[in-house]
DNA sequence: CTTAGGG
DNA sequence: CCCTAAG
């Protein structure tokens, strides 16, 4: 072997490096800080300016309904809020979010017994934007059969109402785990007509306290249901004098003005970044919360911004358009689905994909166990055709020796987060839920098995080996439905797939995803004209994704005010977890761990030796082309750990030991490439030897 | 989509 | 492994 020494590089065997460049981290780090500071300053500046303007026009603000003034008023509250909570970063976070226009609620505040009455009030004020929105949290869609086939959707809570919400949740956090069966809170369906708001002057006394009696809500719903005029104004309480219905509208309009930077800050669709809280820490927290792995449901703000018509959403579908080959197709599909899920989140219906609460799988000894295929799918088409499906079935597992009998009474469909405008109809709510459910099922489900709380991952072990046997207490056994990552090829049934819920797990596993049914996260924001299809889930796919924007064009100012409130308030959802304690299971199934085998490491090392550490994609293509589950990020990560592993003492290493030889190569390559941050160069120099320290090294091109 | 890094 | 900011 030719051993050509390259003094200039200090490392032998690698191609000539070139164009070194500063580590990205460096490049990145340099400006990060400044940007942040700048933003914060900007915000503070805005705040102070706003404050001043405010004072100047304060007096007239309450009486003058001109847009300008109102606009100020609008901003004022926000500013004030910020100040009031300046010393309470944490709470401020929520305020910020609130200001962002989401429908997050102030339960944080409420739950903490905040004395700032006035603040709360103001808070509510700004909240007017959300008046028309309701967020419902469907803890579980209990499809249990024991309900007699009458599927029950459970809406545990309407979250928009701060106090209401907080109080209930607070007291009953545990109830989240329970099937909130009869607890159907239709608040989500409250139909708050603009008209109702407008009439508020008439019937509305001074209910300007910051508290919203529950009764009021109920009453409202009743009124609505009766289809009579909605006289009782909801939320008026939260509207200070200066905010008569009319004013409110004005305010909204004003705030919606895109040209007005100031108001812009308080627009719902504004990026969170625009609301950098006073402290970095706070900011950090927000992001943390929003991106908490436990709350995947929280949308990536980045993606949320301006959910303009379909446009804004499309990109997600476009993802992975360039799938390399067949092998990647699967992945593509998977990714798309994943994205869809995210999209879903952003739209309004969210499925907490993670571990679906396992269902009370009781192994009933008494229940006869029919031999396998007995699984019968009980498909329930509510009288109206939708609702939900019951998925009940019995399955029997066989072990060599004896049989273990299972009787799965029901599976529980994953948690759902549903958010619909208050103007949505019951029918649309149904559809929305239906879509959520079908999409979950459609995107593939897998069955998970839990034994004593732990997930049984090894599919190859026998029940006995796993510890599932007749004699054992099967109570500790649980089943759950979880997202199936292994997607089947392309979606085809572009038609709509019936809300079919097959119980046959095998079907669930292979069922191909349906079409972009997820498109319709937000059902009609406007009272759907043709209430006809309200119970027909089939056309749900065509429901308009009423984008806030296109609504503006064709609706009256009033409606506008309502519609303008984008249903994008997932941040609110991010809040829920706080109450739910450490809700263990991540909502999004983490990829199963796949330790790299020695051979994989070898391949990786080899590839890196040749390509360097900055071309993970190439590495992937070259060495892991066929390894669907290894993404370039994985490879990069692996390399990272390899380098680390190589540096630490052998005793500290864990997992499958990697041959020292490989580790040596890792270090060698690492040091080499770190010195020559270079990108590869086209043709290698003729005689460039390839390697040396390592004994055998057969370039496998 | 890729990279580079932090978590 | 995940998540993201950057590019």
mmCIF file with all atom_site columns, N, CA, C and O in Angstrom, chain A residues 43-74:
data_model
loop_
_atom_site.group_PDB
_atom_site.id
_atom_site.type_symbol
_atom_site.label_atom_id
_atom_site.label_alt_id
_atom_site.label_comp_id
_atom_site.label_asym_id
_atom_site.label_entity_id
_atom_site.label_seq_id
_atom_site.pdbx_PDB_ins_code
_atom_site.Cartn_x
_atom_site.Cartn_y
_atom_site.Cartn_z
_atom_site.occupancy
_atom_site.B_iso_or_equiv
_atom_site.pdbx_formal_charge
_atom_site.auth_seq_id
_atom_site.auth_comp_id
_atom_site.auth_asym_id
_atom_site.auth_atom_id
_atom_site.pdbx_PDB_model_num
ATOM 1   N N  . UNK A 1 43 ? -39.320 45.311 20.729 1.00 0.00 ? 43 UNK A N  1
ATOM 2   C CA . UNK A 1 43 ? -40.614 45.111 21.350 1.00 0.00 ? 43 UNK A CA 1
ATOM 3   C C  . UNK A 1 43 ? -40.817 46.095 22.485 1.00 0.00 ? 43 UNK A C  1
ATOM 4   O O  . UNK A 1 43 ? -41.862 46.705 22.637 1.00 0.00 ? 43 UNK A O  1
ATOM 5   N N  . UNK A 1 44 ? -39.817 46.196 23.243 1.00 0.00 ? 44 UNK A N  1
ATOM 6   C CA . UNK A 1 44 ? -39.947 47.093 24.370 1.00 0.00 ? 44 UNK A CA 1
ATOM 7   C C  . UNK A 1 44 ? -40.176 48.506 23.892 1.00 0.00 ? 44 UNK A C  1
ATOM 8   O O  . UNK A 1 44 ? -40.947 49.269 24.477 1.00 0.00 ? 44 UNK A O  1
ATOM 9   N N  . UNK A 1 45 ? -39.518 48.772 22.852 1.00 0.00 ? 45 UNK A N  1
ATOM 10  C CA . UNK A 1 45 ? -39.667 50.102 22.315 1.00 0.00 ? 45 UNK A CA 1
ATOM 11  C C  . UNK A 1 45 ? -41.107 50.307 21.905 1.00 0.00 ? 45 UNK A C  1
ATOM 12  O O  . UNK A 1 45 ? -41.744 51.300 22.236 1.00 0.00 ? 45 UNK A O  1
ATOM 13  N N  . UNK A 1 46 ? -41.580 49.364 21.214 1.00 0.00 ? 46 UNK A N  1
ATOM 14  C CA . UNK A 1 46 ? -42.961 49.446 20.769 1.00 0.00 ? 46 UNK A CA 1
ATOM 15  C C  . UNK A 1 46 ? -43.875 49.629 21.955 1.00 0.00 ? 46 UNK A C  1
ATOM 16  O O  . UNK A 1 46 ? -44.802 50.419 21.952 1.00 0.00 ? 46 UNK A O  1
ATOM 17  N N  . UNK A 1 47 ? -43.571 48.844 22.934 1.00 0.00 ? 47 UNK A N  1
ATOM 18  C CA . UNK A 1 47 ? -44.420 48.880 24.100 1.00 0.00 ? 47 UNK A CA 1
ATOM 19  C C  . UNK A 1 47 ? -44.450 50.273 24.699 1.00 0.00 ? 47 UNK A C  1
ATOM 20  O O  . UNK A 1 47 ? -45.508 50.814 25.028 1.00 0.00 ? 47 UNK A O  1
ATOM 21  N N  . UNK A 1 48 ? -43.303 50.820 24.839 1.00 0.00 ? 48 UNK A N  1
ATOM 22  C CA . UNK A 1 48 ? -43.276 52.125 25.474 1.00 0.00 ? 48 UNK A CA 1
ATOM 23  C C  . UNK A 1 48 ? -43.944 53.174 24.621 1.00 0.00 ? 48 UNK A C  1
ATOM 24  O O  . UNK A 1 48 ? -44.675 54.032 25.105 1.00 0.00 ? 48 UNK A O  1
ATOM 25  N N  . UNK A 1 49 ? -43.706 53.066 23.361 1.00 0.00 ? 49 UNK A N  1
ATOM 26  C CA . UNK A 1 49 ? -44.337 54.036 22.477 1.00 0.00 ? 49 UNK A CA 1
ATOM 27  C C  . UNK A 1 49 ? -45.835 53.899 22.569 1.00 0.00 ? 49 UNK A C  1
ATOM 28  O O  . UNK A 1 49 ? -46.574 54.866 22.702 1.00 0.00 ? 49 UNK A O  1
ATOM 29  N N  . UNK A 1 50 ? -46.218 52.705 22.559 1.00 0.00 ? 50 UNK A N  1
ATOM 30  C CA . UNK A 1 50 ? -47.649 52.458 22.641 1.00 0.00 ? 50 UNK A CA 1
ATOM 31  C C  . UNK A 1 50 ? -48.200 53.045 23.913 1.00 0.00 ? 50 UNK A C  1
ATOM 32  O O  . UNK A 1 50 ? -49.258 53.650 23.946 1.00 0.00 ? 50 UNK A O  1
ATOM 33  N N  . UNK A 1 51 ? -47.444 52.828 24.926 1.00 0.00 ? 51 UNK A N  1
ATOM 34  C CA . UNK A 1 51 ? -47.893 53.340 26.205 1.00 0.00 ? 51 UNK A CA 1
ATOM 35  C C  . UNK A 1 51 ? -48.086 54.838 26.161 1.00 0.00 ? 51 UNK A C  1
ATOM 36  O O  . UNK A 1 51 ? -49.089 55.380 26.622 1.00 0.00 ? 51 UNK A O  1
ATOM 37  N N  . UNK A 1 52 ? -47.172 55.480 25.568 1.00 0.00 ? 52 UNK A N  1
ATOM 38  C CA . UNK A 1 52 ? -47.276 56.927 25.487 1.00 0.00 ? 52 UNK A CA 1
ATOM 39  C C  . UNK A 1 52 ? -48.482 57.348 24.676 1.00 0.00 ? 52 UNK A C  1
ATOM 40  O O  . UNK A 1 52 ? -49.304 58.154 25.109 1.00 0.00 ? 52 UNK A O  1
ATOM 41  N N  . UNK A 1 53 ? -48.525 56.787 23.563 1.00 0.00 ? 53 UNK A N  1
ATOM 42  C CA . UNK A 1 53 ? -49.641 57.144 22.698 1.00 0.00 ? 53 UNK A CA 1
ATOM 43  C C  . UNK A 1 53 ? -50.923 56.937 23.458 1.00 0.00 ? 53 UNK A C  1
ATOM 44  O O  . UNK A 1 53 ? -51.891 57.675 23.358 1.00 0.00 ? 53 UNK A O  1
ATOM 45  N N  . UNK A 1 54 ? -50.865 55.914 24.196 1.00 0.00 ? 54 UNK A N  1
ATOM 46  C CA . UNK A 1 54 ? -52.021 55.564 24.925 1.00 0.00 ? 54 UNK A CA 1
ATOM 47  C C  . UNK A 1 54 ? -52.464 56.635 25.871 1.00 0.00 ? 54 UNK A C  1
ATOM 48  O O  . UNK A 1 54 ? -53.606 57.062 25.909 1.00 0.00 ? 54 UNK A O  1
ATOM 49  N N  . UNK A 1 55 ? -51.557 57.020 26.653 1.00 0.00 ? 55 UNK A N  1
ATOM 50  C CA . UNK A 1 55 ? -51.885 58.041 27.628 1.00 0.00 ? 55 UNK A CA 1
ATOM 51  C C  . UNK A 1 55 ? -52.459 59.264 26.936 1.00 0.00 ? 55 UNK A C  1
ATOM 52  O O  . UNK A 1 55 ? -53.398 59.888 27.405 1.00 0.00 ? 55 UNK A O  1
ATOM 53  N N  . UNK A 1 56 ? -51.874 59.570 25.874 1.00 0.00 ? 56 UNK A N  1
ATOM 54  C CA . UNK A 1 56 ? -52.320 60.751 25.161 1.00 0.00 ? 56 UNK A CA 1
ATOM 55  C C  . UNK A 1 56 ? -53.759 60.647 24.705 1.00 0.00 ? 56 UNK A C  1
ATOM 56  O O  . UNK A 1 56 ? -54.497 61.605 24.635 1.00 0.00 ? 56 UNK A O  1
ATOM 57  N N  . UNK A 1 57 ? -54.108 59.512 24.379 1.00 0.00 ? 57 UNK A N  1
ATOM 58  C CA . UNK A 1 57 ? -55.459 59.375 23.855 1.00 0.00 ? 57 UNK A CA 1
ATOM 59  C C  . UNK A 1 57 ? -56.359 58.570 24.760 1.00 0.00 ? 57 UNK A C  1
ATOM 60  O O  . UNK A 1 57 ? -57.442 58.182 24.403 1.00 0.00 ? 57 UNK A O  1
ATOM 61  N N  . UNK A 1 58 ? -55.886 58.344 25.875 1.00 0.00 ? 58 UNK A N  1
ATOM 62  C CA . UNK A 1 58 ? -56.639 57.502 26.795 1.00 0.00 ? 58 UNK A CA 1
ATOM 63  C C  . UNK A 1 58 ? -58.077 57.956 26.979 1.00 0.00 ? 58 UNK A C  1
ATOM 64  O O  . UNK A 1 58 ? -59.015 57.195 26.865 1.00 0.00 ? 58 UNK A O  1
ATOM 65  N N  . UNK A 1 59 ? -58.209 59.197 27.311 1.00 0.00 ? 59 UNK A N  1
ATOM 66  C CA . UNK A 1 59 ? -59.548 59.688 27.607 1.00 0.00 ? 59 UNK A CA 1
ATOM 67  C C  . UNK A 1 59 ? -60.510 59.453 26.467 1.00 0.00 ? 59 UNK A C  1
ATOM 68  O O  . UNK A 1 59 ? -61.627 59.008 26.660 1.00 0.00 ? 59 UNK A O  1
ATOM 69  N N  . UNK A 1 60 ? -60.066 59.762 25.348 1.00 0.00 ? 60 UNK A N  1
ATOM 70  C CA . UNK A 1 60 ? -60.971 59.625 24.228 1.00 0.00 ? 60 UNK A CA 1
ATOM 71  C C  . UNK A 1 60 ? -61.132 58.189 23.788 1.00 0.00 ? 60 UNK A C  1
ATOM 72  O O  . UNK A 1 60 ? -62.098 57.834 23.151 1.00 0.00 ? 60 UNK A O  1
ATOM 73  N N  . UNK A 1 61 ? -60.219 57.440 24.164 1.00 0.00 ? 61 UNK A N  1
ATOM 74  C CA . UNK A 1 61 ? -60.245 56.050 23.721 1.00 0.00 ? 61 UNK A CA 1
ATOM 75  C C  . UNK A 1 61 ? -61.548 55.370 24.074 1.00 0.00 ? 61 UNK A C  1
ATOM 76  O O  . UNK A 1 61 ? -62.072 54.545 23.352 1.00 0.00 ? 61 UNK A O  1
ATOM 77  N N  . UNK A 1 62 ? -62.040 55.724 25.213 1.00 0.00 ? 62 UNK A N  1
ATOM 78  C CA . UNK A 1 62 ? -63.240 55.030 25.649 1.00 0.00 ? 62 UNK A CA 1
ATOM 79  C C  . UNK A 1 62 ? -64.482 55.493 24.933 1.00 0.00 ? 62 UNK A C  1
ATOM 80  O O  . UNK A 1 62 ? -65.476 54.813 24.883 1.00 0.00 ? 62 UNK A O  1
ATOM 81  N N  . UNK A 1 63 ? -64.433 56.670 24.432 1.00 0.00 ? 63 UNK A N  1
ATOM 82  C CA . UNK A 1 63 ? -65.635 57.149 23.794 1.00 0.00 ? 63 UNK A CA 1
ATOM 83  C C  . UNK A 1 63 ? -65.514 57.200 22.280 1.00 0.00 ? 63 UNK A C  1
ATOM 84  O O  . UNK A 1 63 ? -66.445 56.980 21.558 1.00 0.00 ? 63 UNK A O  1
ATOM 85  N N  . UNK A 1 64 ? -64.355 57.463 21.896 1.00 0.00 ? 64 UNK A N  1
ATOM 86  C CA . UNK A 1 64 ? -64.149 57.546 20.466 1.00 0.00 ? 64 UNK A CA 1
ATOM 87  C C  . UNK A 1 64 ? -64.020 56.170 19.859 1.00 0.00 ? 64 UNK A C  1
ATOM 88  O O  . UNK A 1 64 ? -63.242 55.342 20.291 1.00 0.00 ? 64 UNK A O  1
ATOM 89  N N  . UNK A 1 65 ? -64.772 55.987 18.878 1.00 0.00 ? 65 UNK A N  1
ATOM 90  C CA . UNK A 1 65 ? -64.739 54.661 18.278 1.00 0.00 ? 65 UNK A CA 1
ATOM 91  C C  . UNK A 1 65 ? -63.956 54.625 16.991 1.00 0.00 ? 65 UNK A C  1
ATOM 92  O O  . UNK A 1 65 ? -64.003 53.686 16.233 1.00 0.00 ? 65 UNK A O  1
ATOM 93  N N  . UNK A 1 66 ? -63.261 55.650 16.760 1.00 0.00 ? 66 UNK A N  1
ATOM 94  C CA . UNK A 1 66 ? -62.525 55.664 15.505 1.00 0.00 ? 66 UNK A CA 1
ATOM 95  C C  . UNK A 1 66 ? -61.510 54.540 15.511 1.00 0.00 ? 66 UNK A C  1
ATOM 96  O O  . UNK A 1 66 ? -61.012 54.135 16.541 1.00 0.00 ? 66 UNK A O  1
ATOM 97  N N  . UNK A 1 67 ? -61.236 54.109 14.392 1.00 0.00 ? 67 UNK A N  1
ATOM 98  C CA . UNK A 1 67 ? -60.317 52.977 14.308 1.00 0.00 ? 67 UNK A CA 1
ATOM 99  C C  . UNK A 1 67 ? -59.001 53.274 14.979 1.00 0.00 ? 67 UNK A C  1
ATOM 100 O O  . UNK A 1 67 ? -58.460 52.474 15.706 1.00 0.00 ? 67 UNK A O  1
ATOM 101 N N  . UNK A 1 68 ? -58.538 54.414 14.665 1.00 0.00 ? 68 UNK A N  1
ATOM 102 C CA . UNK A 1 68 ? -57.238 54.736 15.224 1.00 0.00 ? 68 UNK A CA 1
ATOM 103 C C  . UNK A 1 68 ? -57.204 54.590 16.723 1.00 0.00 ? 68 UNK A C  1
ATOM 104 O O  . UNK A 1 68 ? -56.343 53.950 17.279 1.00 0.00 ? 68 UNK A O  1
ATOM 105 N N  . UNK A 1 69 ? -58.126 55.187 17.319 1.00 0.00 ? 69 UNK A N  1
ATOM 106 C CA . UNK A 1 69 ? -58.154 55.124 18.764 1.00 0.00 ? 69 UNK A CA 1
ATOM 107 C C  . UNK A 1 69 ? -58.295 53.714 19.252 1.00 0.00 ? 69 UNK A C  1
ATOM 108 O O  . UNK A 1 69 ? -57.606 53.273 20.147 1.00 0.00 ? 69 UNK A O  1
ATOM 109 N N  . UNK A 1 70 ? -59.201 53.079 18.660 1.00 0.00 ? 70 UNK A N  1
ATOM 110 C CA . UNK A 1 70 ? -59.420 51.728 19.117 1.00 0.00 ? 70 UNK A CA 1
ATOM 111 C C  . UNK A 1 70 ? -58.182 50.894 18.947 1.00 0.00 ? 70 UNK A C  1
ATOM 112 O O  . UNK A 1 70 ? -57.882 50.022 19.731 1.00 0.00 ? 70 UNK A O  1
ATOM 113 N N  . UNK A 1 71 ? -57.595 51.206 17.925 1.00 0.00 ? 71 UNK A N  1
ATOM 114 C CA . UNK A 1 71 ? -56.400 50.427 17.670 1.00 0.00 ? 71 UNK A CA 1
ATOM 115 C C  . UNK A 1 71 ? -55.454 50.584 18.835 1.00 0.00 ? 71 UNK A C  1
ATOM 116 O O  . UNK A 1 71 ? -54.894 49.649 19.341 1.00 0.00 ? 71 UNK A O  1
ATOM 117 N N  . UNK A 1 72 ? -55.375 51.827 19.217 1.00 0.00 ? 72 UNK A N  1
ATOM 118 C CA . UNK A 1 72 ? -54.488 52.080 20.334 1.00 0.00 ? 72 UNK A CA 1
ATOM 119 C C  . UNK A 1 72 ? -54.953 51.332 21.554 1.00 0.00 ? 72 UNK A C  1
ATOM 120 O O  . UNK A 1 72 ? -54.192 50.746 22.285 1.00 0.00 ? 72 UNK A O  1
ATOM 121 N N  . UNK A 1 73 ? -56.216 51.407 21.715 1.00 0.00 ? 73 UNK A N  1
ATOM 122 C CA . UNK A 1 73 ? -56.753 50.748 22.891 1.00 0.00 ? 73 UNK A CA 1
ATOM 123 C C  . UNK A 1 73 ? -56.373 49.284 22.861 1.00 0.00 ? 73 UNK A C  1
ATOM 124 O O  . UNK A 1 73 ? -56.003 48.685 23.847 1.00 0.00 ? 73 UNK A O  1
ATOM 125 N N  . UNK A 1 74 ? -56.485 48.795 21.726 1.00 0.00 ? 74 UNK A N  1
ATOM 126 C CA . UNK A 1 74 ? -56.182 47.387 21.591 1.00 0.00 ? 74 UNK A CA 1
ATOM 127 C C  . UNK A 1 74 ? -54.759 47.119 22.010 1.00 0.00 ? 74 UNK A C  1
ATOM 128 O O  . UNK A 1 74 ? -54.475 46.236 22.781 1.00 0.00 ? 74 UNK A O  1
#
